[in-house]
PDB file of C-alpha atoms in Angstrom:
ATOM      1  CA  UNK A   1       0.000   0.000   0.000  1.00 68.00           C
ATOM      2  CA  UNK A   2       2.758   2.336   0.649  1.00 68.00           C
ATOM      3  CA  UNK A   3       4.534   1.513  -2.064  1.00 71.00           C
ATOM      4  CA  UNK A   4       1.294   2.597  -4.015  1.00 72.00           C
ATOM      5  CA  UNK A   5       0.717   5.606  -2.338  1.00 57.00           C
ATOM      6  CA  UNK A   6       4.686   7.063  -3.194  1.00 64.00           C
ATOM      7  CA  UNK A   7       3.971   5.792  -6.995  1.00 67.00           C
ATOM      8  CA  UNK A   8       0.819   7.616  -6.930  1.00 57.00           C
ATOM      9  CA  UNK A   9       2.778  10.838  -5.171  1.00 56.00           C
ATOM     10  CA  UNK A  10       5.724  11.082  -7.495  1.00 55.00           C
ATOM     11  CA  UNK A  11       3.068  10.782 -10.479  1.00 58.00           C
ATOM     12  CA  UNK A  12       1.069  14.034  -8.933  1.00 53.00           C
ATOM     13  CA  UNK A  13       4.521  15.726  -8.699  1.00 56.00           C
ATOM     14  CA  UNK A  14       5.300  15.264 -12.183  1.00 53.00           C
ATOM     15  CA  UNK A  15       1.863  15.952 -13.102  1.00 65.00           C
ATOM     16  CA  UNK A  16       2.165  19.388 -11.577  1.00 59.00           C
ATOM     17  CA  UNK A  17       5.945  20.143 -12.369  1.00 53.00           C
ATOM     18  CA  UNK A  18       4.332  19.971 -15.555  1.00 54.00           C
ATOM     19  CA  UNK A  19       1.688  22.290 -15.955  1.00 49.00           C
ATOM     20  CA  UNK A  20       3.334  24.382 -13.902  1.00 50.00           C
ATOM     21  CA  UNK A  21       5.674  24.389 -16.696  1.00 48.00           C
ATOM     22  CA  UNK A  22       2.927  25.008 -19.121  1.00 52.00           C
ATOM     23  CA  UNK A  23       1.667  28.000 -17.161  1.00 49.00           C
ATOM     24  CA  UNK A  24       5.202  29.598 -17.265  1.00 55.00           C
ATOM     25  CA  UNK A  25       5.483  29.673 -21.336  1.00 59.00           C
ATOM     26  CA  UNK A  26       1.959  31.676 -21.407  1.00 71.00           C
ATOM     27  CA  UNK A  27       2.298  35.155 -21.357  1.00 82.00           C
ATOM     28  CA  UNK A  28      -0.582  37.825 -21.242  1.00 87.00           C
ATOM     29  CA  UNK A  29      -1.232  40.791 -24.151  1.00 88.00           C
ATOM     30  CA  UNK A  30      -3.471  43.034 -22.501  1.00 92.00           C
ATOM     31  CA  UNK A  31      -4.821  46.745 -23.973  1.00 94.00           C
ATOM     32  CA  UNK A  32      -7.067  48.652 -25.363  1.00 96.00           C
ATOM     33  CA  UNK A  33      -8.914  49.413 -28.514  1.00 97.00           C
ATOM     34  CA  UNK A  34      -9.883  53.238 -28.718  1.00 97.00           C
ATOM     35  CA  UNK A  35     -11.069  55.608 -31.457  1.00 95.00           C
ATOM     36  CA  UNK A  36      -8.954  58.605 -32.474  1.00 93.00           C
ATOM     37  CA  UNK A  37     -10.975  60.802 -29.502  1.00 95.00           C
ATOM     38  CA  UNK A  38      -9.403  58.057 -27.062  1.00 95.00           C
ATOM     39  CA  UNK A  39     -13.029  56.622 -26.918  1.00 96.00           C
ATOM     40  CA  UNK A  40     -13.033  53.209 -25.908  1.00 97.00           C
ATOM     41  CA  UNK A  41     -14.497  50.767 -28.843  1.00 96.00           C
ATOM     42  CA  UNK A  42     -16.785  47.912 -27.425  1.00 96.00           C
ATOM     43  CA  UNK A  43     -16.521  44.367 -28.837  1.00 96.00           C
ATOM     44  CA  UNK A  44     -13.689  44.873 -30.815  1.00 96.00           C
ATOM     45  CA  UNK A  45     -12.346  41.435 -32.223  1.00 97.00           C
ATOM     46  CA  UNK A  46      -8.719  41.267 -31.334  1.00 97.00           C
ATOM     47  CA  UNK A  47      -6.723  38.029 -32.606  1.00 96.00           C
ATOM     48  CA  UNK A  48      -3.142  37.005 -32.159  1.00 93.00           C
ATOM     49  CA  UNK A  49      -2.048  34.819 -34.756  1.00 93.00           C
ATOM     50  CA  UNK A  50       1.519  32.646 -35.765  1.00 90.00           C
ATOM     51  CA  UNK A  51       3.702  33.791 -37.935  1.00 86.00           C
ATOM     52  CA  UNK A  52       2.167  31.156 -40.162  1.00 89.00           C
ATOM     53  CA  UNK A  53      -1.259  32.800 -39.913  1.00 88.00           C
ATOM     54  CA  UNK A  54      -2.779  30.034 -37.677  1.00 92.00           C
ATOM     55  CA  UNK A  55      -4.439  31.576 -34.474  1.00 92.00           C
ATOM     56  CA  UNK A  56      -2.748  31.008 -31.201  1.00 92.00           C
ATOM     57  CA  UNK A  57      -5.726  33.440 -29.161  1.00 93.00           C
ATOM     58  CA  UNK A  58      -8.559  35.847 -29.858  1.00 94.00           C
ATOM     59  CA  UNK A  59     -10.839  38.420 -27.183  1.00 96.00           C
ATOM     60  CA  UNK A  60     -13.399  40.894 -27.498  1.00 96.00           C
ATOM     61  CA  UNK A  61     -12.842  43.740 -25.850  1.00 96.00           C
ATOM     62  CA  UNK A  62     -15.182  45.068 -23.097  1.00 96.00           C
ATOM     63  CA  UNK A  63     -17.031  48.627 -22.393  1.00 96.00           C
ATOM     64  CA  UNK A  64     -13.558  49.846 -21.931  1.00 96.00           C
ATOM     65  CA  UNK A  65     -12.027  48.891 -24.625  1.00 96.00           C
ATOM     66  CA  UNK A  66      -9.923  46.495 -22.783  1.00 97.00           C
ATOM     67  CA  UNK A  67      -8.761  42.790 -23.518  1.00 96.00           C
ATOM     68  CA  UNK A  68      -6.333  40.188 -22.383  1.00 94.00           C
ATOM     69  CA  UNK A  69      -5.184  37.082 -24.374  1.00 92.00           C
ATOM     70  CA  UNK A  70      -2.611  34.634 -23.327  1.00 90.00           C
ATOM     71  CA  UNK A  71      -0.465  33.587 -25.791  1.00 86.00           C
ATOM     72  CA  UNK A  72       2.378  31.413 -25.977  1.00 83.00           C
ATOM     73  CA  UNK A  73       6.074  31.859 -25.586  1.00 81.00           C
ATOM     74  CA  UNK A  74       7.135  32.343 -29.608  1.00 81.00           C
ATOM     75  CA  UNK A  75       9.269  34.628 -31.064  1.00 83.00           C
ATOM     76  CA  UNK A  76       7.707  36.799 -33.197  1.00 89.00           C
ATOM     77  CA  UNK A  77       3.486  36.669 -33.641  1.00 91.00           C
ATOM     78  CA  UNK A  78       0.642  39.282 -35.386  1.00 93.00           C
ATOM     79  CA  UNK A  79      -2.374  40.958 -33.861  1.00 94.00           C
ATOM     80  CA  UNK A  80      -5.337  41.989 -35.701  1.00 96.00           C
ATOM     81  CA  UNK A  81      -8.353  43.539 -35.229  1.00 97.00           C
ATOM     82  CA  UNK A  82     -11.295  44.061 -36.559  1.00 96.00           C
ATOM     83  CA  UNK A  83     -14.983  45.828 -36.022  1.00 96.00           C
ATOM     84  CA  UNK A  84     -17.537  46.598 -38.193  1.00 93.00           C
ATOM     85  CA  UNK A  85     -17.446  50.373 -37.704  1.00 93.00           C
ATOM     86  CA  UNK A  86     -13.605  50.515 -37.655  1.00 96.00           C
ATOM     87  CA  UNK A  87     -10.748  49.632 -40.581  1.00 95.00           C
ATOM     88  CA  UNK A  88      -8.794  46.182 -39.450  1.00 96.00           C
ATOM     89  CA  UNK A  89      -5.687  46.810 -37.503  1.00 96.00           C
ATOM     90  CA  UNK A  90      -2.921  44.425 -38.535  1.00 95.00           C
ATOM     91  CA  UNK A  91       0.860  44.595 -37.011  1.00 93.00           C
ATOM     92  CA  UNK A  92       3.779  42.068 -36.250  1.00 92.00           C
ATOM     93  CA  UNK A  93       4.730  42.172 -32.821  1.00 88.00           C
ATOM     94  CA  UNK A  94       8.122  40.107 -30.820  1.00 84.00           C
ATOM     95  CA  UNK A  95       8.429  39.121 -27.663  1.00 76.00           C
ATOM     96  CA  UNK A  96      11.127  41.720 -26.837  1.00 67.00           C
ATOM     97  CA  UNK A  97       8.310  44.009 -27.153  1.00 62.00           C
ATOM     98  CA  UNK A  98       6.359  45.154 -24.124  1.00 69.00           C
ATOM     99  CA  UNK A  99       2.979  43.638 -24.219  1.00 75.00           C
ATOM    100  CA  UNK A 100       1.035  45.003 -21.300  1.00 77.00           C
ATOM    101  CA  UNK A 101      -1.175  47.962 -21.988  1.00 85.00           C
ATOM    102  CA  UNK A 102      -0.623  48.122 -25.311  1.00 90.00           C
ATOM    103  CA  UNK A 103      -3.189  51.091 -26.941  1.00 94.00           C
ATOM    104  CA  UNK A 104      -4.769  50.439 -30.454  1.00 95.00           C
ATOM    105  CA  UNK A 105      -5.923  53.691 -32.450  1.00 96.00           C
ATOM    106  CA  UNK A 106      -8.725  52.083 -34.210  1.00 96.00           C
ATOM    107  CA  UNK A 107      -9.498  54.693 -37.910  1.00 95.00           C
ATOM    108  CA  UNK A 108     -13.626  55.041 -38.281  1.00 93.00           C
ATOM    109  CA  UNK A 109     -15.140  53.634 -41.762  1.00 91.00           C
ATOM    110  CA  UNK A 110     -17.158  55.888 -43.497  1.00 85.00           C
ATOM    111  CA  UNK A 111     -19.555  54.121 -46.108  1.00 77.00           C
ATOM    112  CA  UNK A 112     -21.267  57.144 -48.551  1.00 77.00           C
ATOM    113  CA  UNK A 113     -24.070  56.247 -50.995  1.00 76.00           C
ATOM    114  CA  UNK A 114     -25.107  58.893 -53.859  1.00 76.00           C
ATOM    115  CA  UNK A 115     -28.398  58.200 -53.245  1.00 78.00           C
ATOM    116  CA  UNK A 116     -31.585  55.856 -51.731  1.00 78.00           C
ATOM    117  CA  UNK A 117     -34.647  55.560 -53.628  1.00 79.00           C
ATOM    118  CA  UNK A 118     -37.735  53.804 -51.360  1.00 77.00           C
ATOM    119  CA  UNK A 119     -40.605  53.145 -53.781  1.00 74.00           C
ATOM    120  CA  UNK A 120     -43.972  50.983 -52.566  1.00 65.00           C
ATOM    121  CA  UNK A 121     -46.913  50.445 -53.459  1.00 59.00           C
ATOM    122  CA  UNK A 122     -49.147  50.116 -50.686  1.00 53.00           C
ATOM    123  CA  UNK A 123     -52.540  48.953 -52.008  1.00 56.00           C
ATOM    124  CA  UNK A 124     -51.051  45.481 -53.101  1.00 61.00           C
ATOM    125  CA  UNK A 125     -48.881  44.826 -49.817  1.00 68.00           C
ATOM    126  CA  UNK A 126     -51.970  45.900 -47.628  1.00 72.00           C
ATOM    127  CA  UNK A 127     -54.972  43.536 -47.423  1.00 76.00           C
ATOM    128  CA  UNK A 128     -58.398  43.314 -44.730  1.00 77.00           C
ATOM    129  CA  UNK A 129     -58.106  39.726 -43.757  1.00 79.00           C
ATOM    130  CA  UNK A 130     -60.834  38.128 -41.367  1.00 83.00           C
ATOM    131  CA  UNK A 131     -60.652  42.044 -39.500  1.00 80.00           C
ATOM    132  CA  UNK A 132     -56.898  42.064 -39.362  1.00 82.00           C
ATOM    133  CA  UNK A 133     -54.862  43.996 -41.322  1.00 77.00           C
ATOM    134  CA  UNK A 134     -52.356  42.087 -43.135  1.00 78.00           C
ATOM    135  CA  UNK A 135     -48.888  43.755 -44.609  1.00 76.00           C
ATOM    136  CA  UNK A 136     -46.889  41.482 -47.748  1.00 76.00           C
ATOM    137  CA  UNK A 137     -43.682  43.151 -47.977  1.00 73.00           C
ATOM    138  CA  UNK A 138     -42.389  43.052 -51.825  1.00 69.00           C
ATOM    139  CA  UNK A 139     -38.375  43.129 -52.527  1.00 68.00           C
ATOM    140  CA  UNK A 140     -38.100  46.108 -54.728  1.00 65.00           C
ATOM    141  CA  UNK A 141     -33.715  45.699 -55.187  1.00 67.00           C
ATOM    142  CA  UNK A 142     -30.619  45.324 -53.597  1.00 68.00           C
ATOM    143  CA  UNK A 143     -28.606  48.262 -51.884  1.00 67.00           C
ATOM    144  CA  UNK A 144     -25.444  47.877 -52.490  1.00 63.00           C
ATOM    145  CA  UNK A 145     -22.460  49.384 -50.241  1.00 61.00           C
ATOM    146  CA  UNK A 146     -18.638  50.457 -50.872  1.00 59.00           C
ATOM    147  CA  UNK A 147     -15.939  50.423 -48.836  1.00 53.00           C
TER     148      UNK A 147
END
């Protein structure tokens, strides 16, 4: 029985010599996404990727703008982000650089059309059915944006 109980021991010592290991190679990237008035941006997408473009983390950021991601101990890695109301931020970073409280400027999209036409014709999508009113939206076309 004892000699059991020191096998089963020395395997729980290994066991935690080796994620304790594990923990030591992560390392956390924290900042903060803001606008160009310092605002902070809300569920911002922030990924860290390989230098072989496969994805070692990813966060969203919160109210603040802030995120953390661990990532791994590698030499050199890229960070991107994106939002919908922002252009993608893209930039190579190395673990000689500092990675705690790291600020990202996000730029503001701005999406112009010339113009809108809305066009409808109401007696056909309107109809009196059993004393409710019943609407039958039509698709008139397709509005197309540019970036």
């Amino acid at each position: 029985m004892k000699k059991i109980l020191t096998i089963f021991l020395c395997l729980c010592f290994v066991q935690m010599h080796i994620v304790s290991a594990k923990m030591q190679d992560k390392i956390y990237l924290t900042g903060n996404v803001l606008d160009k008035n310092k605002q902070p941006i809300e569920s911002a997408y922030i990924e860290i990727k390989y230098s072989d473009n496969k994805l070692m983390g990813y966060s969203l950021s919160d109210s603040l703008g802030f995120f953390s991601i661990p990532i791994e101990n590698c030499k050199k890695f890229f960070i991107q982000i994106n939002h919908i109301s922002y252009h993608m931020y893209e930039k190579e970073y190395s673990l000689t650089s500092s990675l705690r409280n790291l600020v990202f400027m996000l730029e503001e999209k701005t999406n112009e059309m010339s113009e809108i036409v809305i066009t409808a014709n109401s007696r056909k999508s309107l109809k009196l059915v059993d004393g409710a009113l019943l609407f039958t939206p039509t698709v008139l076309g397709n509005i197309s944006t540019y970036n």
